[in-house]
PDB file of C-alpha atoms in Angstrom:
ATOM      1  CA  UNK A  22      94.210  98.040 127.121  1.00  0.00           C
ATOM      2  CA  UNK A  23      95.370  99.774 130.410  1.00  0.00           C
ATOM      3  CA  UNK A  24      99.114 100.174 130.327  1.00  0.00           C
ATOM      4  CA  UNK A  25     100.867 100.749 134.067  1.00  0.00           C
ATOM      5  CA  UNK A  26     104.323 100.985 135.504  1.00  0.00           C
ATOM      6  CA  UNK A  27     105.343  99.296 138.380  1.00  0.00           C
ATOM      7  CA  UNK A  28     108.277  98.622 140.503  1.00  0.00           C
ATOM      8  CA  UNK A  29     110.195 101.366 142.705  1.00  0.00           C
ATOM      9  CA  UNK A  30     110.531 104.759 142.118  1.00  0.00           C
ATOM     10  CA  UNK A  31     113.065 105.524 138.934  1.00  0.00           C
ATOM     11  CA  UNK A  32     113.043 102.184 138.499  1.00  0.00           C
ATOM     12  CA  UNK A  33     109.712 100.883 137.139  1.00  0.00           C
ATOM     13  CA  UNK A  34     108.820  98.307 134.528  1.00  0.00           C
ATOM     14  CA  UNK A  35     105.964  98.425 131.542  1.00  0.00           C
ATOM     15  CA  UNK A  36     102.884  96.229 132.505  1.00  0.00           C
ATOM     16  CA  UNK A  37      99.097  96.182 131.617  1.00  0.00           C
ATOM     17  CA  UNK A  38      96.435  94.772 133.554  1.00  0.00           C
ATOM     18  CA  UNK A  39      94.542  92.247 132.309  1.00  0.00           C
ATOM     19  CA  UNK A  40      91.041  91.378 132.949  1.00  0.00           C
ATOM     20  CA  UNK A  41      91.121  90.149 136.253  1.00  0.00           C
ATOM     21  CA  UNK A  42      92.400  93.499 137.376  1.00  0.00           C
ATOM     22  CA  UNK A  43      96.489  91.399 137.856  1.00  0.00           C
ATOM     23  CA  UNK A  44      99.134  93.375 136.813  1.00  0.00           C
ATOM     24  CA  UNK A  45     100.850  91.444 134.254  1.00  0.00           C
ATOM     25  CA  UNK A  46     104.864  92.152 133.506  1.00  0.00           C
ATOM     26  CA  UNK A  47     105.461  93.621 129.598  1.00  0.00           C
ATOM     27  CA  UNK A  48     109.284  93.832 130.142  1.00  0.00           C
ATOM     28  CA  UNK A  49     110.184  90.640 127.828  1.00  0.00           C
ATOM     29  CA  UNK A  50     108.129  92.749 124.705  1.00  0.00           C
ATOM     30  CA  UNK A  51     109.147  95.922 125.507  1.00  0.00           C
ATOM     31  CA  UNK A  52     111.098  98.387 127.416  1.00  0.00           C
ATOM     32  CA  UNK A  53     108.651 101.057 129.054  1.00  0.00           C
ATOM     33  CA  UNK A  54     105.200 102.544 128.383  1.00  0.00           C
ATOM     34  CA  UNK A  55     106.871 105.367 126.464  1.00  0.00           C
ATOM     35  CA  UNK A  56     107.589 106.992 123.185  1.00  0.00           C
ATOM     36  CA  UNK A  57     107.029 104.765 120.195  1.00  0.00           C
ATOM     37  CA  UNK A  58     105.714 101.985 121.939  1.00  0.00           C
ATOM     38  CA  UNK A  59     102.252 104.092 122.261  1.00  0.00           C
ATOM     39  CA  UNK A  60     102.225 104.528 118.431  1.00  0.00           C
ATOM     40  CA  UNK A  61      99.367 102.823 116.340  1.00  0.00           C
ATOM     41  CA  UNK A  62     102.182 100.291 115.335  1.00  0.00           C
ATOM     42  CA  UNK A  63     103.417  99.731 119.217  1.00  0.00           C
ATOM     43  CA  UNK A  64     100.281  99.510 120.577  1.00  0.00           C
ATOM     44  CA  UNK A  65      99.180  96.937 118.082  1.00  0.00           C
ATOM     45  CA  UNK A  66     101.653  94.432 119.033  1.00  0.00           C
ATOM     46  CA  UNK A  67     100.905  94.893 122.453  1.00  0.00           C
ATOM     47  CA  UNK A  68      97.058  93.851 121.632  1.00  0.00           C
ATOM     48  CA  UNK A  69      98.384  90.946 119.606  1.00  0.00           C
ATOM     49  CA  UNK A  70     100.006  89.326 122.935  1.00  0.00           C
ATOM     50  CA  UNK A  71      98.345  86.698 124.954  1.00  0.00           C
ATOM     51  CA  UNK A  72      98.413  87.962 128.615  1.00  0.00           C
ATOM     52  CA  UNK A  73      97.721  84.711 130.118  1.00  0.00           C
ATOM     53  CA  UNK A  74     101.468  84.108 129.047  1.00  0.00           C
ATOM     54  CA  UNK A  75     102.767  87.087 131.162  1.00  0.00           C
ATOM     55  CA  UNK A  76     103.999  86.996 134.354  1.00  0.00           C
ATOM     56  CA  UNK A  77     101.637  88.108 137.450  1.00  0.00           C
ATOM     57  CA  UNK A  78     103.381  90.786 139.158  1.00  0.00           C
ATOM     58  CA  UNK A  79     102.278  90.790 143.012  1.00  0.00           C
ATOM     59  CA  UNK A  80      99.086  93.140 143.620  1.00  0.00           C
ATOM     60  CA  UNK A  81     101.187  95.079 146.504  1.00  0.00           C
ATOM     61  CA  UNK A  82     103.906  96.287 144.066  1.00  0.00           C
ATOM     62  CA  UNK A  83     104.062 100.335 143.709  1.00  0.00           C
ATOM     63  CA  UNK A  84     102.803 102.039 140.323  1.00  0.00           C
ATOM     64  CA  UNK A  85     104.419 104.517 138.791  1.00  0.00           C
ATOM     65  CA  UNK A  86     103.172 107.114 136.579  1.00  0.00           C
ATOM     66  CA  UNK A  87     101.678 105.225 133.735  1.00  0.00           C
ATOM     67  CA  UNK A  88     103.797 106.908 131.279  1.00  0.00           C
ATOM     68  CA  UNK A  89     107.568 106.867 131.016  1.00  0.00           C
ATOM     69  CA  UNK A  90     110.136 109.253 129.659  1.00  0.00           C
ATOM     70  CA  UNK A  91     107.445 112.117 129.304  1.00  0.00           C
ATOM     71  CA  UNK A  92     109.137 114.864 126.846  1.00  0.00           C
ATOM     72  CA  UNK A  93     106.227 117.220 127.728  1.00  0.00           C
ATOM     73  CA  UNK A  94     103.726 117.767 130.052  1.00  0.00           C
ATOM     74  CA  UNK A  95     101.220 120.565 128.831  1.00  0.00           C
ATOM     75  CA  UNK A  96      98.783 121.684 130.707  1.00  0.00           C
ATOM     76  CA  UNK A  97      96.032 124.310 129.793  1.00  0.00           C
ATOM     77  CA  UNK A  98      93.842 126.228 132.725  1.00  0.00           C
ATOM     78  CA  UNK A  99      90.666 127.576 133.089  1.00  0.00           C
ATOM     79  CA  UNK A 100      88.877 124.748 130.724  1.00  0.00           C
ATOM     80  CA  UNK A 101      85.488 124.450 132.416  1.00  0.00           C
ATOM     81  CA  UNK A 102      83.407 127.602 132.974  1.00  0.00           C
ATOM     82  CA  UNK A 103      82.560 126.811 136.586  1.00  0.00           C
ATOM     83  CA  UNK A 104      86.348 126.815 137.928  1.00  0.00           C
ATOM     84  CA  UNK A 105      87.307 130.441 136.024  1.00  0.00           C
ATOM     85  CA  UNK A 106      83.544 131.381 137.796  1.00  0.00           C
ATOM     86  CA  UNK A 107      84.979 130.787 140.916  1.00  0.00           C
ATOM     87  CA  UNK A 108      88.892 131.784 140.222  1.00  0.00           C
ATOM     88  CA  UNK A 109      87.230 134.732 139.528  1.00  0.00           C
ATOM     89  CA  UNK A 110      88.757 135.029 135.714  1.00  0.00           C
ATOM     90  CA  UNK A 111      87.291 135.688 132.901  1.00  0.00           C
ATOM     91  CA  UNK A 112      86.250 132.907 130.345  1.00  0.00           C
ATOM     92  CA  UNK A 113      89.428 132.736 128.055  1.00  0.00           C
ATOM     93  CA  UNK A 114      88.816 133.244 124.431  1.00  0.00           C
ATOM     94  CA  UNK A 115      91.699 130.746 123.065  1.00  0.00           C
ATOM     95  CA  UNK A 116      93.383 127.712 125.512  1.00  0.00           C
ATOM     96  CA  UNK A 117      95.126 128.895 128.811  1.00  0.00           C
ATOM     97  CA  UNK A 118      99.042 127.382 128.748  1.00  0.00           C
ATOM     98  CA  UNK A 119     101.408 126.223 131.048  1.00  0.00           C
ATOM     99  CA  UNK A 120     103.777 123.954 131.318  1.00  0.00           C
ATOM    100  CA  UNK A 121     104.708 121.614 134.237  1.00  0.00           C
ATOM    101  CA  UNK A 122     108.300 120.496 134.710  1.00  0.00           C
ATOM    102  CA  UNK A 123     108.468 116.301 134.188  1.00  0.00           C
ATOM    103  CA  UNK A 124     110.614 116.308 137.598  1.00  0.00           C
ATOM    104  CA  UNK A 125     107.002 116.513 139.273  1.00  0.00           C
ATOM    105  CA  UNK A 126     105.562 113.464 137.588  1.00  0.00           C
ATOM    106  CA  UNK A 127     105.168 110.567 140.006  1.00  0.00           C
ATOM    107  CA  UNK A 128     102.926 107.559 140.835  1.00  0.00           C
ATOM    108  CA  UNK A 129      99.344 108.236 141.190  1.00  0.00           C
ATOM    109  CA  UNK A 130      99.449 106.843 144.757  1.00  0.00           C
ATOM    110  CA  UNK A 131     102.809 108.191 146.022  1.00  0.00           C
ATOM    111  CA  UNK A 132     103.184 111.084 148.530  1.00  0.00           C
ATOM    112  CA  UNK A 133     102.614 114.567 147.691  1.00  0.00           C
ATOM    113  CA  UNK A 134     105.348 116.462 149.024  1.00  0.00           C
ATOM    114  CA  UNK A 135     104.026 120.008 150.712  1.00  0.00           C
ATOM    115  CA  UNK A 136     107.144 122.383 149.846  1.00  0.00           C
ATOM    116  CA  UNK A 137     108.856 124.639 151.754  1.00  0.00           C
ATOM    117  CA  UNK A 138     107.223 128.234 152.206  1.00  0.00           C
ATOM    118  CA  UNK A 139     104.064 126.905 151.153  1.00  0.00           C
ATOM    119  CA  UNK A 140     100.412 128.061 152.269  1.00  0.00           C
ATOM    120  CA  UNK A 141      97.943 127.471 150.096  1.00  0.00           C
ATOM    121  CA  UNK A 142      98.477 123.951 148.301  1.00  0.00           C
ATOM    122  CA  UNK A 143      95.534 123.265 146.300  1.00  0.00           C
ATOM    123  CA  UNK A 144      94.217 120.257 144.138  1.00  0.00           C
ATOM    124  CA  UNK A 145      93.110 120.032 140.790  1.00  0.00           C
ATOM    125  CA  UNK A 146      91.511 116.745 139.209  1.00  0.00           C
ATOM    126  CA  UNK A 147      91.625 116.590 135.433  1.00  0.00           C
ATOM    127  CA  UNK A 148      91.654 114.171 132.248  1.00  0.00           C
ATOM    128  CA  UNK A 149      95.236 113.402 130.660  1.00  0.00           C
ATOM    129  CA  UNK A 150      95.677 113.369 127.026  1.00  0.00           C
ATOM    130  CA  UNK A 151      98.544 111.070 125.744  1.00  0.00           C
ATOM    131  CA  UNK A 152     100.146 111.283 122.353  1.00  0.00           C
ATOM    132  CA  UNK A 153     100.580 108.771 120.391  1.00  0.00           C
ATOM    133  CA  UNK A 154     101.317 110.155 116.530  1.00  0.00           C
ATOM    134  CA  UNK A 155     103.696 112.571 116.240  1.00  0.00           C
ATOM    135  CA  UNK A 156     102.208 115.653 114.309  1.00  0.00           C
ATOM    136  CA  UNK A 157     102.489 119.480 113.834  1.00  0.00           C
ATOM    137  CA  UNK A 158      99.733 122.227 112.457  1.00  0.00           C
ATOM    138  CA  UNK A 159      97.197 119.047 113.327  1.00  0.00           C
ATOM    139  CA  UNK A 160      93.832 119.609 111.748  1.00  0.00           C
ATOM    140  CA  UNK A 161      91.002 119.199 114.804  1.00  0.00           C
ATOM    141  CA  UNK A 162      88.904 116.806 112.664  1.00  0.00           C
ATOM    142  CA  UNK A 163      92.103 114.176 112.728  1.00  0.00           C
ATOM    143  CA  UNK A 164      93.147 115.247 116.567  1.00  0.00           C
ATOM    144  CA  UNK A 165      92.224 112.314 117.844  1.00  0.00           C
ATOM    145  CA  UNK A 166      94.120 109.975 115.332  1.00  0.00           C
ATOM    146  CA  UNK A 167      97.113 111.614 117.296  1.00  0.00           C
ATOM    147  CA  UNK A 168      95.967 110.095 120.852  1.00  0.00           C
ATOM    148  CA  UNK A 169      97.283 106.844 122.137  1.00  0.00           C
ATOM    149  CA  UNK A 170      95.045 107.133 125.495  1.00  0.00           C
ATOM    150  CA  UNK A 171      93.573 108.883 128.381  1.00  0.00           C
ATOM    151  CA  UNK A 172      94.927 108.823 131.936  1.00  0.00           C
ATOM    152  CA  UNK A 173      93.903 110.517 135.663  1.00  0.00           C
ATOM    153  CA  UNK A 174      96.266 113.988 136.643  1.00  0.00           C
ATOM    154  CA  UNK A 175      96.079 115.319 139.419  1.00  0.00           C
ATOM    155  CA  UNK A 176      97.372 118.840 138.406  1.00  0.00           C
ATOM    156  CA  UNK A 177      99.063 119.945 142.471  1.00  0.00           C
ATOM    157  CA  UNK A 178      99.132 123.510 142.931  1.00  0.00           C
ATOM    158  CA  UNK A 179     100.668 126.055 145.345  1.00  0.00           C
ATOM    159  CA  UNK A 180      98.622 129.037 144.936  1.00  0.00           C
ATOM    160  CA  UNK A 181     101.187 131.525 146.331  1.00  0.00           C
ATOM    161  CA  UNK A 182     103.898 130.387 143.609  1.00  0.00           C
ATOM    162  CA  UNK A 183     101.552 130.785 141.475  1.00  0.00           C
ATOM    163  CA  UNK A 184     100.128 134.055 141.827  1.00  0.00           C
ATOM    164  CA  UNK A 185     102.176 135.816 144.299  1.00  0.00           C
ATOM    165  CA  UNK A 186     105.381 135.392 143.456  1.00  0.00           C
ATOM    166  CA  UNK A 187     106.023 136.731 139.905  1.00  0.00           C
ATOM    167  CA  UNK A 188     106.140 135.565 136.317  1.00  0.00           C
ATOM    168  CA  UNK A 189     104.675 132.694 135.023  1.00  0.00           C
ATOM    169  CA  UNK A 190     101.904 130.023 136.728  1.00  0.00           C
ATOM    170  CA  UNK A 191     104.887 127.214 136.235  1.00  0.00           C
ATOM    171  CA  UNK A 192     106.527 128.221 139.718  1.00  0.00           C
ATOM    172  CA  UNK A 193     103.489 126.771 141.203  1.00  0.00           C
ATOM    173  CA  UNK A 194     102.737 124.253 139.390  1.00  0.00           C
ATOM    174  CA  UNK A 195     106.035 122.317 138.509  1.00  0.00           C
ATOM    175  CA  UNK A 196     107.122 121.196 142.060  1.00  0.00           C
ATOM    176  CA  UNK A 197     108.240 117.588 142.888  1.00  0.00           C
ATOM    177  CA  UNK A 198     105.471 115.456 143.299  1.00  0.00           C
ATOM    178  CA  UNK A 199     102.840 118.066 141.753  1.00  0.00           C
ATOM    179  CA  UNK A 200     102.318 115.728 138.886  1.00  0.00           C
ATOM    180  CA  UNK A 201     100.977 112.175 139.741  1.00  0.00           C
ATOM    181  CA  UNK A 202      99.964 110.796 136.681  1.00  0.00           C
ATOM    182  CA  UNK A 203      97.878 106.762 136.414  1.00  0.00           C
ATOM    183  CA  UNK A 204      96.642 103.981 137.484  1.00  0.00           C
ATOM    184  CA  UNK A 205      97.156 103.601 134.351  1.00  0.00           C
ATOM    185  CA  UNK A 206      96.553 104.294 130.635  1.00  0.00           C
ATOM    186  CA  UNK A 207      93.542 103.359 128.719  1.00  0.00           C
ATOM    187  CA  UNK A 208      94.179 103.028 124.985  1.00  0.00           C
ATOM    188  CA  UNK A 209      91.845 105.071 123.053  1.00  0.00           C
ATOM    189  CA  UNK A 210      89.740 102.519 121.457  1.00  0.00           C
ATOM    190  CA  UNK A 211      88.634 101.367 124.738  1.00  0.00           C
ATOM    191  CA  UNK A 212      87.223 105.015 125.812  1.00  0.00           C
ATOM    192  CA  UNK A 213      84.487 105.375 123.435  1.00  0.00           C
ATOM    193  CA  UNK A 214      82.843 108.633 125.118  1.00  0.00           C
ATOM    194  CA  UNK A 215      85.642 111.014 126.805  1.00  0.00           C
ATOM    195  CA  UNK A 216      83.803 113.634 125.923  1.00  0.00           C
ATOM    196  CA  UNK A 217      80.771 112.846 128.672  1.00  0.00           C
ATOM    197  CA  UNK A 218      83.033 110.948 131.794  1.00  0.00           C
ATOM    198  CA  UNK A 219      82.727 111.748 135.461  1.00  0.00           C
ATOM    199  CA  UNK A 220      85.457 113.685 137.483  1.00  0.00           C
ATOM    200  CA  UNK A 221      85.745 113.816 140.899  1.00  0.00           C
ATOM    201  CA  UNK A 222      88.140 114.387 144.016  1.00  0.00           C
ATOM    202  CA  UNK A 223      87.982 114.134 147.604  1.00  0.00           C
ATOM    203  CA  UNK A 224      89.949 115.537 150.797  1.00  0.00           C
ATOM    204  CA  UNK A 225      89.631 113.844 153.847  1.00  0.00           C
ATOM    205  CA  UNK A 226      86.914 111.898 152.479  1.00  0.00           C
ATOM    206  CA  UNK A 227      85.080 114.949 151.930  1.00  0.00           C
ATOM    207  CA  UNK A 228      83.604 115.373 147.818  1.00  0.00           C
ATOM    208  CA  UNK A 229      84.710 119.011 146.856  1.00  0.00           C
ATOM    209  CA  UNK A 230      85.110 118.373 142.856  1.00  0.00           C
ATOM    210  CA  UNK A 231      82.292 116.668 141.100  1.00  0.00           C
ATOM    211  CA  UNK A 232      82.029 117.480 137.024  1.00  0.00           C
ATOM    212  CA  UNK A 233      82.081 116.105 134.256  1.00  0.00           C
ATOM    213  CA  UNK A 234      84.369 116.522 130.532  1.00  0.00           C
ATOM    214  CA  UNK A 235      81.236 117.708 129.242  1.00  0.00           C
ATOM    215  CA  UNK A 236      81.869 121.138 130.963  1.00  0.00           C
ATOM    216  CA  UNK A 237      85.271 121.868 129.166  1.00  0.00           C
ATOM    217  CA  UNK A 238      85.560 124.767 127.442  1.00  0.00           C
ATOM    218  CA  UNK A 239      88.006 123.341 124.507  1.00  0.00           C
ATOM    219  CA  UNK A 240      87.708 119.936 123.598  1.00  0.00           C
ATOM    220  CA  UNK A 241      90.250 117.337 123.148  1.00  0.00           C
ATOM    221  CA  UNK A 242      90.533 117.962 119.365  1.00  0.00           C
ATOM    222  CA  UNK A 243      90.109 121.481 119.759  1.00  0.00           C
ATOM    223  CA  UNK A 244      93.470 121.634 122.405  1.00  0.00           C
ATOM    224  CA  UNK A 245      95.288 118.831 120.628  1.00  0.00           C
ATOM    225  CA  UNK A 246      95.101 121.489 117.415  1.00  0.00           C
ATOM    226  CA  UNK A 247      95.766 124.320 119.541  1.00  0.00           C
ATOM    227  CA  UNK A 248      98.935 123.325 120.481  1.00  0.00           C
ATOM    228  CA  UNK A 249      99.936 121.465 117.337  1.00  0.00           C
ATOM    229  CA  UNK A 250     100.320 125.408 115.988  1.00  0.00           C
ATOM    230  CA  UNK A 251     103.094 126.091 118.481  1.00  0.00           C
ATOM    231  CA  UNK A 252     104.689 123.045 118.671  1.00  0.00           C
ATOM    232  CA  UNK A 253     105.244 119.415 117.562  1.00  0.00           C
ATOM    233  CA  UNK A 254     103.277 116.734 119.589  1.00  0.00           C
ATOM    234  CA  UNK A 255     105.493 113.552 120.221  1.00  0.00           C
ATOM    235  CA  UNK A 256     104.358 110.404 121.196  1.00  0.00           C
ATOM    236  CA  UNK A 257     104.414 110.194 125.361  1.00  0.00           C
ATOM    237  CA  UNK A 258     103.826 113.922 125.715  1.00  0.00           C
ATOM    238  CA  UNK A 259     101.356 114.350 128.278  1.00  0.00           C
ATOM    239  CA  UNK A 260      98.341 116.893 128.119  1.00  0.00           C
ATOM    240  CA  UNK A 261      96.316 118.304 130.984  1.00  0.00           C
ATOM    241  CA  UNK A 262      92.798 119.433 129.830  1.00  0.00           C
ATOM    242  CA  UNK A 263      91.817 121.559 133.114  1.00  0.00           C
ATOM    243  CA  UNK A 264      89.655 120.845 135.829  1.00  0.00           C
ATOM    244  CA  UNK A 265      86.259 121.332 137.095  1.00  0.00           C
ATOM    245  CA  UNK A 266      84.990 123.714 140.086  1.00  0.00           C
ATOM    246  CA  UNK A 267      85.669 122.834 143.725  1.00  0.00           C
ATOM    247  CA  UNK A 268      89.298 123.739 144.096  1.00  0.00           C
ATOM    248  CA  UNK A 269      90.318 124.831 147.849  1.00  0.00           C
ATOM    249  CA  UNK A 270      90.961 128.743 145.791  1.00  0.00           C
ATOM    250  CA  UNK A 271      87.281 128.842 145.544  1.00  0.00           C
ATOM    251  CA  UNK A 272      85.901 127.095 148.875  1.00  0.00           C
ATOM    252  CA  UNK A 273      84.122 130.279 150.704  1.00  0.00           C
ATOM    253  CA  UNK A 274      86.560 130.246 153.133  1.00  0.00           C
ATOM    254  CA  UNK A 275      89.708 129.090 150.725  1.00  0.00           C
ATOM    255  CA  UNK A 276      91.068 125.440 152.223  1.00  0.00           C
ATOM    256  CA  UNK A 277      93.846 124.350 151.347  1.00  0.00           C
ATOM    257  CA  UNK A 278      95.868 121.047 151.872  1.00  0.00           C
ATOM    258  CA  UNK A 279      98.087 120.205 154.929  1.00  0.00           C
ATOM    259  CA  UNK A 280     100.363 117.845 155.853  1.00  0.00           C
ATOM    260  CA  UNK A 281      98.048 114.613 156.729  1.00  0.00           C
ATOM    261  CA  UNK A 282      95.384 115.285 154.649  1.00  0.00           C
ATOM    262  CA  UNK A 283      94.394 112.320 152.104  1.00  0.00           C
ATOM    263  CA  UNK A 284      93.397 113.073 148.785  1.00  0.00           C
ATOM    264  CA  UNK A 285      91.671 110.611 146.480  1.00  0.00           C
ATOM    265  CA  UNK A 286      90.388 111.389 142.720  1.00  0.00           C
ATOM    266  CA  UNK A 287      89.805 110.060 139.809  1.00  0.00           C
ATOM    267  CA  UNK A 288      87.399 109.331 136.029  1.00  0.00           C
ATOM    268  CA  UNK A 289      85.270 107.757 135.118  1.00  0.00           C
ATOM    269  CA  UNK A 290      86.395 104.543 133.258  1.00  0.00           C
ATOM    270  CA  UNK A 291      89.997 105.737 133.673  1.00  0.00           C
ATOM    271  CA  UNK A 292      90.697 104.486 137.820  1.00  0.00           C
ATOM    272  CA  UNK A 293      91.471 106.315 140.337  1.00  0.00           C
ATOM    273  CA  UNK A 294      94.332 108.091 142.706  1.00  0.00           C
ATOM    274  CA  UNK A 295      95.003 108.486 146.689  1.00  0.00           C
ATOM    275  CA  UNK A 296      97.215 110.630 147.896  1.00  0.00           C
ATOM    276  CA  UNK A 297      98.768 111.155 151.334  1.00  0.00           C
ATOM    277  CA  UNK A 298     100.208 115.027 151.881  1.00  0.00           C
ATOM    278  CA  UNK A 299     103.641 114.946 153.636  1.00  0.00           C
ATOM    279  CA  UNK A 300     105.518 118.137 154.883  1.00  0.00           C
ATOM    280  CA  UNK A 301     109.093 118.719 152.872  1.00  0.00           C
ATOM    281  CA  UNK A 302     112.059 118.167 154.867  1.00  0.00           C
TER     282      UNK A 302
END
């Protein structure tokens, strides 16, 4: 299945597309995409319904991020050799973590918001993870048993938060907007290979990130247990697995995003995003 939100911002309602590509309306079965409706148990009733009985929802309606109510949103850095090559870091022995804030999640096609003081906003393309069985101290063999389904992030960044302005990488990383998450989520069982799918992003029409999930560092299973060790995984938390080289940061000269610029990205099998960048007020 791919599960979507749609309607205006704050306000969105569950839907799934069918296989016409129509949004079709979920809210008389269930409330939201969100917490234990992406368990094993929630998503099997939602694979039991006949979406030709749905409502059509009109093809011009917003999406919102594809999950709701998001408890966490993990994300780990410097996954794929190529982007700490040109960070210049060194290849990290154990996963990289950060955290962004939920306030930043948004729709995959809504504005990013370029924040005050800013100077070097950068993009980052990169696979979600989305729970779906609660566990702690998971054993990687049965990782994946915890996943409900995979999902496009585009992981915003403003370098000089990050880097230049003290403590952690979560000042740059956690503003509004910085965390558009969708089209939409694809239930597990329908990505047979995550392991092997394209990634890509463009600025201006312009292909600066072109990888694959073959690259990564730490796997899925291997981050899903990673974590599992220093916290509990709930369904509708939200991991970010890293992203490939081609980030403005390591452009020879750094480039970085501007008001006007239009950013589109995406994976394969998983849809993609556009982006417009807007200037704060």
């Amino acid at each position: 299945m791919k599960l979507l939100r749609f309607g205006e911002a704050g306000h969105e309602h569950p839907g799934v597309l069918d296989a016409q590509g129509r949004v079709r309306d979920l809210s008389a079965h269930v409330d939201d995409i969100a917490g234990d409706v992406l368990s094993v148990e929630g998503l099997a009733r939602l694979r039991a319904l006949d979406l030709s009985t749905l409502p059509v929802i009109d093809s011009t309606a917003r999406l919102g991020a594809c999950v709701g109510r998001i408890g966490k949103f993990v994300c780990i850095g410097l996954n794929y050799r190529d982007h700490a090559a040109e960070s210049g870091m060194s290849i990290p022995t154990e996963p990289v973590v950060f955290n962004k804030w939920t306030s930043a999640v948004c729709g995959p096609n809504d504005d990013v918001i370029k924040p005050r003081g800013s100077d070097r906003l950068d993009w980052e393309v990169e696979l979600g993870v989305v729970i779906g069985k609660a566990g702690t101290y998971i054993d990687e063999a049965a990782a994946l048993d915890h996943v409900a389904g995979y999902c496009v992030v585009h992981d915003v960044s403003e370098r000089s938060f990050q880097f230049d302005r003290g403590g952690t990488w979560d000042k740059g990383k956690g503003c509004d907007t910085f965390g558009p998450i969708g089209p939409w989520l694809v239930t597990a069982d329908e990505v047979p290979d995550i392991a092997a799918a394209r990634i890509w992003l463009e600025v201006d029409g312009e292909r600066h990130q072109d990888g694959t999930t073959a690259d990564m560092i730490f796997t899925v299973p291997q981050i899903i247990a990673h974590l599992s060790q220093f916290m509990s995984l709930q369904p509708g938390d939200v991991i970010s697995t890293g992203t490939p080289a081609g980030v403005g940061l390591g452009l020879n000269p750094p480039r970085y995003l501007q008001a006007g610029n239009e950013i589109r990205l995406g994976i394969e099998g998983l849809g993609e995003q556009r982006q417009r960048v807007v200037a704060a007020r």
